[in-house]
PDB file of C-alpha atoms in Angstrom:
ATOM      1  CA  MET A  19      -0.812 -77.586-390.356  1.00 92.00           C
ATOM      2  CA  PHE A  20      -2.487 -81.254-390.886  1.00 94.00           C
ATOM      3  CA  ILE A  21      -4.519 -82.493-387.755  1.00 96.00           C
ATOM      4  CA  PRO A  22      -6.168 -85.696-387.377  1.00 96.00           C
ATOM      5  CA  LYS A  23      -9.415 -85.634-385.041  1.00 96.00           C
ATOM      6  CA  LEU A  24      -7.505 -87.644-382.826  1.00 96.00           C
ATOM      7  CA  TYR A  25      -4.743 -84.982-382.044  1.00 97.00           C
ATOM      8  CA  LYS A  26      -7.011 -81.961-382.395  1.00 97.00           C
ATOM      9  CA  SER A  27      -6.859 -79.809-379.372  1.00 96.00           C
ATOM     10  CA  GLU A  28      -9.405 -76.818-378.404  1.00 94.00           C
ATOM     11  CA  ASP A  29      -7.375 -76.024-375.060  1.00 95.00           C
ATOM     12  CA  TYR A  30      -6.753 -72.103-375.151  1.00 91.00           C
ATOM     13  CA  ASP A  31      -4.692 -72.639-372.012  1.00 93.00           C
ATOM     14  CA  LEU A  32      -2.953 -75.352-373.707  1.00 95.00           C
ATOM     15  CA  MET A  33      -2.411 -72.830-376.757  1.00 95.00           C
ATOM     16  CA  LYS A  34      -1.291 -70.313-374.143  1.00 94.00           C
ATOM     17  CA  GLU A  35       1.061 -72.468-372.424  1.00 95.00           C
ATOM     18  CA  ILE A  36       2.788 -73.380-375.741  1.00 97.00           C
ATOM     19  CA  ILE A  37       3.287 -70.282-376.839  1.00 96.00           C
ATOM     20  CA  SER A  38       4.540 -68.489-373.480  1.00 94.00           C
ATOM     21  CA  GLU A  39       6.839 -71.480-373.046  1.00 95.00           C
ATOM     22  CA  ASN A  40       8.148 -71.509-377.038  1.00 96.00           C
ATOM     23  CA  SER A  41       8.006 -67.774-377.959  1.00 95.00           C
ATOM     24  CA  PHE A  42      10.901 -67.918-380.292  1.00 97.00           C
ATOM     25  CA  ALA A  43       8.788 -68.924-383.423  1.00 97.00           C
ATOM     26  CA  LEU A  44       8.425 -68.440-387.299  1.00 98.00           C
ATOM     27  CA  LEU A  45       6.811 -65.903-389.049  1.00 98.00           C
ATOM     28  CA  ILE A  46       5.614 -66.939-392.471  1.00 98.00           C
ATOM     29  CA  SER A  47       4.679 -64.758-395.129  1.00 97.00           C
ATOM     30  CA  CYS A  48       4.045 -65.079-398.905  1.00 95.00           C
ATOM     31  CA  LYS A  49       3.732 -62.187-401.077  1.00 86.00           C
ATOM     32  CA  ASP A  50       6.833 -61.922-403.668  1.00 84.00           C
ATOM     33  CA  LYS A  51       8.167 -65.124-402.293  1.00 93.00           C
ATOM     34  CA  ILE A  52       7.862 -67.256-399.222  1.00 97.00           C
ATOM     35  CA  ARG A  53       9.643 -65.548-396.395  1.00 97.00           C
ATOM     36  CA  ALA A  54      10.184 -67.076-393.039  1.00 98.00           C
ATOM     37  CA  THR A  55      11.855 -65.054-389.968  1.00 98.00           C
ATOM     38  CA  HIS A  56      12.510 -66.652-386.451  1.00 97.00           C
ATOM     39  CA  SER A  57      11.360 -63.804-384.211  1.00 96.00           C
ATOM     40  CA  MET A  58      10.209 -63.441-380.208  1.00 96.00           C
ATOM     41  CA  MET A  59       6.239 -63.441-380.036  1.00 97.00           C
ATOM     42  CA  MET A  60       3.987 -62.520-377.185  1.00 95.00           C
ATOM     43  CA  LEU A  61       0.668 -63.154-377.024  1.00 95.00           C
ATOM     44  CA  ASN A  62      -1.838 -60.091-375.538  1.00 90.00           C
ATOM     45  CA  GLU A  63      -4.384 -62.097-373.511  1.00 78.00           C
ATOM     46  CA  ASP A  64      -6.106 -59.134-372.034  1.00 64.00           C
ATOM     47  CA  LYS A  65      -9.147 -59.974-373.503  1.00 58.00           C
ATOM     48  CA  ALA A  66      -9.706 -63.946-374.213  1.00 56.00           C
ATOM     49  CA  GLU A  67     -12.292 -62.920-377.367  1.00 66.00           C
ATOM     50  CA  ASN A  68      -9.727 -60.252-378.739  1.00 81.00           C
ATOM     51  CA  ILE A  69      -6.154 -61.719-378.914  1.00 91.00           C
ATOM     52  CA  PHE A  70      -3.251 -61.143-380.608  1.00 95.00           C
ATOM     53  CA  LEU A  71       0.198 -61.802-381.051  1.00 97.00           C
ATOM     54  CA  GLU A  72       3.063 -59.330-381.060  1.00 97.00           C
ATOM     55  CA  THR A  73       6.450 -59.507-382.368  1.00 97.00           C
ATOM     56  CA  HIS A  74       9.029 -56.945-384.120  1.00 97.00           C
ATOM     57  CA  LEU A  75      11.724 -57.520-386.947  1.00 97.00           C
ATOM     58  CA  SER A  76      14.731 -55.670-388.156  1.00 97.00           C
ATOM     59  CA  ARG A  77      13.663 -52.961-390.929  1.00 96.00           C
ATOM     60  CA  ALA A  78      16.624 -54.371-392.502  1.00 97.00           C
ATOM     61  CA  ASN A  79      14.742 -57.878-393.134  1.00 97.00           C
ATOM     62  CA  PRO A  80      13.436 -58.156-396.348  1.00 96.00           C
ATOM     63  CA  GLN A  81      10.384 -59.796-395.129  1.00 97.00           C
ATOM     64  CA  ALA A  82       9.712 -56.716-393.157  1.00 96.00           C
ATOM     65  CA  LYS A  83       9.953 -54.285-396.242  1.00 95.00           C
ATOM     66  CA  SER A  84       7.366 -56.553-397.913  1.00 95.00           C
ATOM     67  CA  LEU A  85       4.684 -56.575-395.299  1.00 97.00           C
ATOM     68  CA  LYS A  86       1.688 -54.415-395.016  1.00 97.00           C
ATOM     69  CA  ASN A  87      -1.716 -53.752-392.947  1.00 97.00           C
ATOM     70  CA  GLY A  88      -3.830 -56.472-393.756  1.00 97.00           C
ATOM     71  CA  ASP A  89      -1.277 -59.136-395.211  1.00 97.00           C
ATOM     72  CA  THR A  90      -2.112 -62.698-394.263  1.00 97.00           C
ATOM     73  CA  VAL A  91       1.087 -64.290-391.970  1.00 98.00           C
ATOM     74  CA  LEU A  92       1.347 -67.498-390.369  1.00 98.00           C
ATOM     75  CA  CYS A  93       2.871 -67.805-386.878  1.00 98.00           C
ATOM     76  CA  ASP A  94       4.192 -71.467-386.024  1.00 98.00           C
ATOM     77  CA  PHE A  95       5.024 -72.312-382.515  1.00 98.00           C
ATOM     78  CA  LEU A  96       6.615 -75.812-381.889  1.00 98.00           C
ATOM     79  CA  GLY A  97       6.290 -76.874-378.459  1.00 96.00           C
ATOM     80  CA  ALA A  98       7.728 -80.097-376.469  1.00 96.00           C
ATOM     81  CA  HIS A  99       8.665 -82.800-378.946  1.00 97.00           C
ATOM     82  CA  THR A 100      10.386 -86.298-379.001  1.00 98.00           C
ATOM     83  CA  TYR A 101      11.211 -89.152-380.794  1.00 97.00           C
ATOM     84  CA  VAL A 102       9.193 -92.101-380.211  1.00 97.00           C
ATOM     85  CA  SER A 103      11.099 -95.656-381.144  1.00 97.00           C
ATOM     86  CA  SER A 104       8.834 -98.449-382.782  1.00 94.00           C
ATOM     87  CA  SER A 105      10.859-100.733-380.494  1.00 95.00           C
ATOM     88  CA  TRP A 106       8.607 -99.656-377.419  1.00 96.00           C
ATOM     89  CA  TYR A 107       5.845-101.606-379.156  1.00 92.00           C
ATOM     90  CA  ASP A 108       5.035-105.119-378.774  1.00 90.00           C
ATOM     91  CA  HIS A 109       4.527-105.485-382.097  1.00 91.00           C
ATOM     92  CA  VAL A 110       6.245-104.475-385.537  1.00 87.00           C
ATOM     93  CA  ASN A 111       5.074-100.795-386.440  1.00 90.00           C
ATOM     94  CA  VAL A 112       6.953 -97.560-387.597  1.00 93.00           C
ATOM     95  CA  SER A 113       8.399 -94.993-385.492  1.00 96.00           C
ATOM     96  CA  THR A 114       7.351 -91.753-385.095  1.00 96.00           C
ATOM     97  CA  TRP A 115       7.580 -88.562-383.249  1.00 97.00           C
ATOM     98  CA  ASN A 116       5.615 -86.849-380.412  1.00 98.00           C
ATOM     99  CA  TYR A 117       5.161 -83.240-380.267  1.00 98.00           C
ATOM    100  CA  GLU A 118       2.790 -80.132-379.508  1.00 98.00           C
ATOM    101  CA  ALA A 119       2.184 -77.402-381.936  1.00 98.00           C
ATOM    102  CA  VAL A 120       0.294 -74.076-382.266  1.00 98.00           C
ATOM    103  CA  GLN A 121      -0.327 -72.407-385.858  1.00 98.00           C
ATOM    104  CA  ILE A 122      -1.993 -69.043-386.045  1.00 98.00           C
ATOM    105  CA  TYR A 123      -2.870 -67.487-389.547  1.00 98.00           C
ATOM    106  CA  GLY A 124      -3.893 -63.832-389.339  1.00 97.00           C
ATOM    107  CA  ASN A 125      -3.468 -60.527-390.708  1.00 98.00           C
ATOM    108  CA  VAL A 126      -0.821 -57.920-389.921  1.00 98.00           C
ATOM    109  CA  GLN A 127      -1.772 -54.538-388.122  1.00 97.00           C
ATOM    110  CA  LEU A 128       1.487 -52.441-388.303  1.00 98.00           C
ATOM    111  CA  MET A 129       2.741 -51.091-384.680  1.00 97.00           C
ATOM    112  CA  ASN A 130       2.760 -47.336-384.335  1.00 97.00           C
ATOM    113  CA  HIS A 131       5.771 -45.593-382.292  1.00 96.00           C
ATOM    114  CA  ASP A 132       3.900 -45.954-379.207  1.00 95.00           C
ATOM    115  CA  GLU A 133       2.921 -49.532-379.507  1.00 95.00           C
ATOM    116  CA  LEU A 134       5.802 -50.243-380.526  1.00 95.00           C
ATOM    117  CA  TYR A 135       7.714 -48.744-377.413  1.00 92.00           C
ATOM    118  CA  VAL A 136       5.020 -50.797-375.182  1.00 93.00           C
ATOM    119  CA  HIS A 137       5.972 -53.790-377.061  1.00 93.00           C
ATOM    120  CA  LEU A 138       9.486 -53.720-376.526  1.00 93.00           C
ATOM    121  CA  GLU A 139       8.912 -52.647-372.546  1.00 93.00           C
ATOM    122  CA  LYS A 140       7.037 -55.686-372.378  1.00 92.00           C
ATOM    123  CA  LEU A 141       9.339 -58.120-374.316  1.00 90.00           C
ATOM    124  CA  THR A 142      12.120 -56.871-372.355  1.00 92.00           C
ATOM    125  CA  SER A 143      10.844 -57.034-368.982  1.00 92.00           C
ATOM    126  CA  LYS A 144       9.694 -60.953-369.507  1.00 89.00           C
ATOM    127  CA  TYR A 145      13.078 -62.218-370.195  1.00 89.00           C
ATOM    128  CA  GLU A 146      15.285 -59.592-367.904  1.00 88.00           C
ATOM    129  CA  LYS A 147      13.110 -59.908-364.667  1.00 88.00           C
ATOM    130  CA  THR A 148      14.776 -63.183-363.800  1.00 88.00           C
ATOM    131  CA  GLN A 149      18.175 -61.856-364.229  1.00 87.00           C
ATOM    132  CA  LYS A 150      20.132 -60.874-361.002  1.00 87.00           C
ATOM    133  CA  CYS A 151      20.893 -57.153-362.487  1.00 85.00           C
ATOM    134  CA  PRO A 152      17.956 -56.927-364.912  1.00 85.00           C
ATOM    135  CA  MET A 153      18.140 -54.119-367.710  1.00 85.00           C
ATOM    136  CA  LEU A 154      14.608 -52.782-368.396  1.00 87.00           C
ATOM    137  CA  VAL A 155      13.673 -50.391-371.423  1.00 89.00           C
ATOM    138  CA  LYS A 156      13.399 -47.469-368.603  1.00 86.00           C
ATOM    139  CA  ASP A 157      17.008 -47.673-367.640  1.00 82.00           C
ATOM    140  CA  MET A 158      18.721 -47.830-371.026  1.00 88.00           C
ATOM    141  CA  GLY A 159      17.801 -43.909-371.616  1.00 85.00           C
ATOM    142  CA  ASN A 160      15.571 -42.262-373.806  1.00 88.00           C
ATOM    143  CA  GLU A 161      17.848 -41.311-376.587  1.00 91.00           C
ATOM    144  CA  PHE A 162      19.243 -44.741-376.776  1.00 90.00           C
ATOM    145  CA  VAL A 163      15.956 -46.461-376.989  1.00 88.00           C
ATOM    146  CA  GLU A 164      14.636 -43.809-379.759  1.00 90.00           C
ATOM    147  CA  LYS A 165      17.655 -44.524-381.749  1.00 92.00           C
ATOM    148  CA  GLU A 166      17.559 -48.400-381.540  1.00 91.00           C
ATOM    149  CA  MET A 167      13.653 -48.243-382.246  1.00 90.00           C
ATOM    150  CA  LYS A 168      14.285 -46.842-385.578  1.00 94.00           C
ATOM    151  CA  GLY A 169      15.712 -50.213-386.823  1.00 95.00           C
ATOM    152  CA  ALA A 170      12.674 -52.337-385.405  1.00 96.00           C
ATOM    153  CA  PHE A 171       9.330 -53.322-387.482  1.00 97.00           C
ATOM    154  CA  GLY A 172       6.625 -53.963-385.049  1.00 97.00           C
ATOM    155  CA  ILE A 173       3.680 -55.671-385.870  1.00 98.00           C
ATOM    156  CA  LYS A 174       0.356 -57.314-384.545  1.00 97.00           C
ATOM    157  CA  VAL A 175      -0.930 -60.219-385.697  1.00 97.00           C
ATOM    158  CA  ILE A 176      -4.639 -60.647-385.913  1.00 96.00           C
ATOM    159  CA  PRO A 177      -5.846 -64.322-385.802  1.00 96.00           C
ATOM    160  CA  THR A 178      -8.225 -65.528-388.518  1.00 96.00           C
ATOM    161  CA  GLU A 179      -7.463 -69.193-387.865  1.00 96.00           C
ATOM    162  CA  ILE A 180      -5.796 -71.146-384.794  1.00 96.00           C
ATOM    163  CA  PHE A 181      -4.908 -75.073-384.840  1.00 97.00           C
ATOM    164  CA  ILE A 182      -3.645 -76.756-381.574  1.00 98.00           C
ATOM    165  CA  LYS A 183      -2.181 -80.127-382.098  1.00 98.00           C
ATOM    166  CA  GLN A 184      -1.329 -82.587-379.355  1.00 97.00           C
ATOM    167  CA  LYS A 185       0.154 -85.753-380.730  1.00 98.00           C
ATOM    168  CA  LEU A 186       0.784 -88.077-378.051  1.00 98.00           C
ATOM    169  CA  SER A 187       0.599 -91.613-378.857  1.00 97.00           C
ATOM    170  CA  GLN A 188      -3.354 -91.524-378.162  1.00 96.00           C
ATOM    171  CA  ASN A 189      -3.819 -93.969-380.920  1.00 94.00           C
ATOM    172  CA  ARG A 190      -1.853 -96.780-379.114  1.00 94.00           C
ATOM    173  CA  LYS A 191      -2.993 -99.244-376.843  1.00 94.00           C
ATOM    174  CA  ASP A 192      -2.706 -98.839-373.016  1.00 95.00           C
ATOM    175  CA  SER A 193       0.216-101.296-372.543  1.00 95.00           C
ATOM    176  CA  ASP A 194       2.213 -99.924-375.566  1.00 95.00           C
ATOM    177  CA  PHE A 195       1.283 -96.145-374.058  1.00 96.00           C
ATOM    178  CA  GLN A 196       2.510 -96.759-370.586  1.00 96.00           C
ATOM    179  CA  ASN A 197       5.692 -98.596-372.380  1.00 96.00           C
ATOM    180  CA  ILE A 198       6.170 -95.261-374.231  1.00 97.00           C
ATOM    181  CA  ILE A 199       5.996 -93.235-371.392  1.00 97.00           C
ATOM    182  CA  SER A 200       8.538 -95.047-369.217  1.00 97.00           C
ATOM    183  CA  HIS A 201      11.265 -94.816-372.004  1.00 97.00           C
ATOM    184  CA  LEU A 202      10.595 -91.178-372.291  1.00 97.00           C
ATOM    185  CA  GLU A 203      10.930 -90.671-368.577  1.00 96.00           C
ATOM    186  CA  LYS A 204      14.603 -92.114-368.881  1.00 95.00           C
ATOM    187  CA  SER A 205      15.582 -89.513-371.566  1.00 93.00           C
ATOM    188  CA  ASP A 206      16.025 -85.670-371.945  1.00 93.00           C
ATOM    189  CA  ASP A 207      14.041 -82.753-370.791  1.00 93.00           C
ATOM    190  CA  ASN A 208      11.897 -82.686-373.706  1.00 93.00           C
ATOM    191  CA  ALA A 209      11.101 -86.399-373.666  1.00 96.00           C
ATOM    192  CA  ARG A 210      10.195 -85.839-369.792  1.00 96.00           C
ATOM    193  CA  LYS A 211       7.928 -83.176-370.834  1.00 96.00           C
ATOM    194  CA  ILE A 212       6.047 -85.192-373.110  1.00 97.00           C
ATOM    195  CA  ALA A 213       5.646 -88.262-370.813  1.00 97.00           C
ATOM    196  CA  GLU A 214       4.141 -86.114-368.281  1.00 96.00           C
ATOM    197  CA  LYS A 215       1.598 -84.679-370.988  1.00 96.00           C
ATOM    198  CA  MET A 216       0.915 -88.301-371.808  1.00 96.00           C
ATOM    199  CA  LYS A 217       0.047 -89.263-368.304  1.00 95.00           C
ATOM    200  CA  SER A 218      -2.164 -86.109-368.038  1.00 93.00           C
ATOM    201  CA  ILE A 219      -4.182 -86.746-370.904  1.00 89.00           C
ATOM    202  CA  LYS A 220      -5.060 -90.241-369.395  1.00 78.00           C
ATOM    203  CA  ASN A 221      -6.250 -88.815-365.901  1.00 66.00           C
TER     204      ASN A 221
END
């Protein structure tokens, strides 16, 4: 990911926020051919100095069939993003896009049976716990879970490089910056979130 110095972040908490709120991300690999799969990812953060990502694919997916221990993959997370119109500036310029993103390069570590079970347990709990009648792995019956697990291919991604980008009109003068915020606050949820992020970097 190309990140001009102005937009580069090393904020670990921001990285966690982007990944947590935008977990349906792209897993990209390049072996016999470039392959990409949208998949649910979780950040294991038991130890800040020893983080890794977890995800799983269908075993029928050609990408799963091609991945081996030690392979390099890219995990791409797009956070809040919105269009910024050049009509909001007090001078002629180009329109652009404000956004937050995380890209993590890492090495694949294949999950064993028990690791895959725990991964599915955690993933299901994360998204089911807010339901009125949550259906957790422990409620599904061991026979059913074991059968379904045969079709799942679990991996860990051990980071080798982490890139965090926060492009929030940092290159604009204050009057244009404030005008962008005013327009975004009148738009959709993503735009309003970017407006809040823009206000936070000026505090």
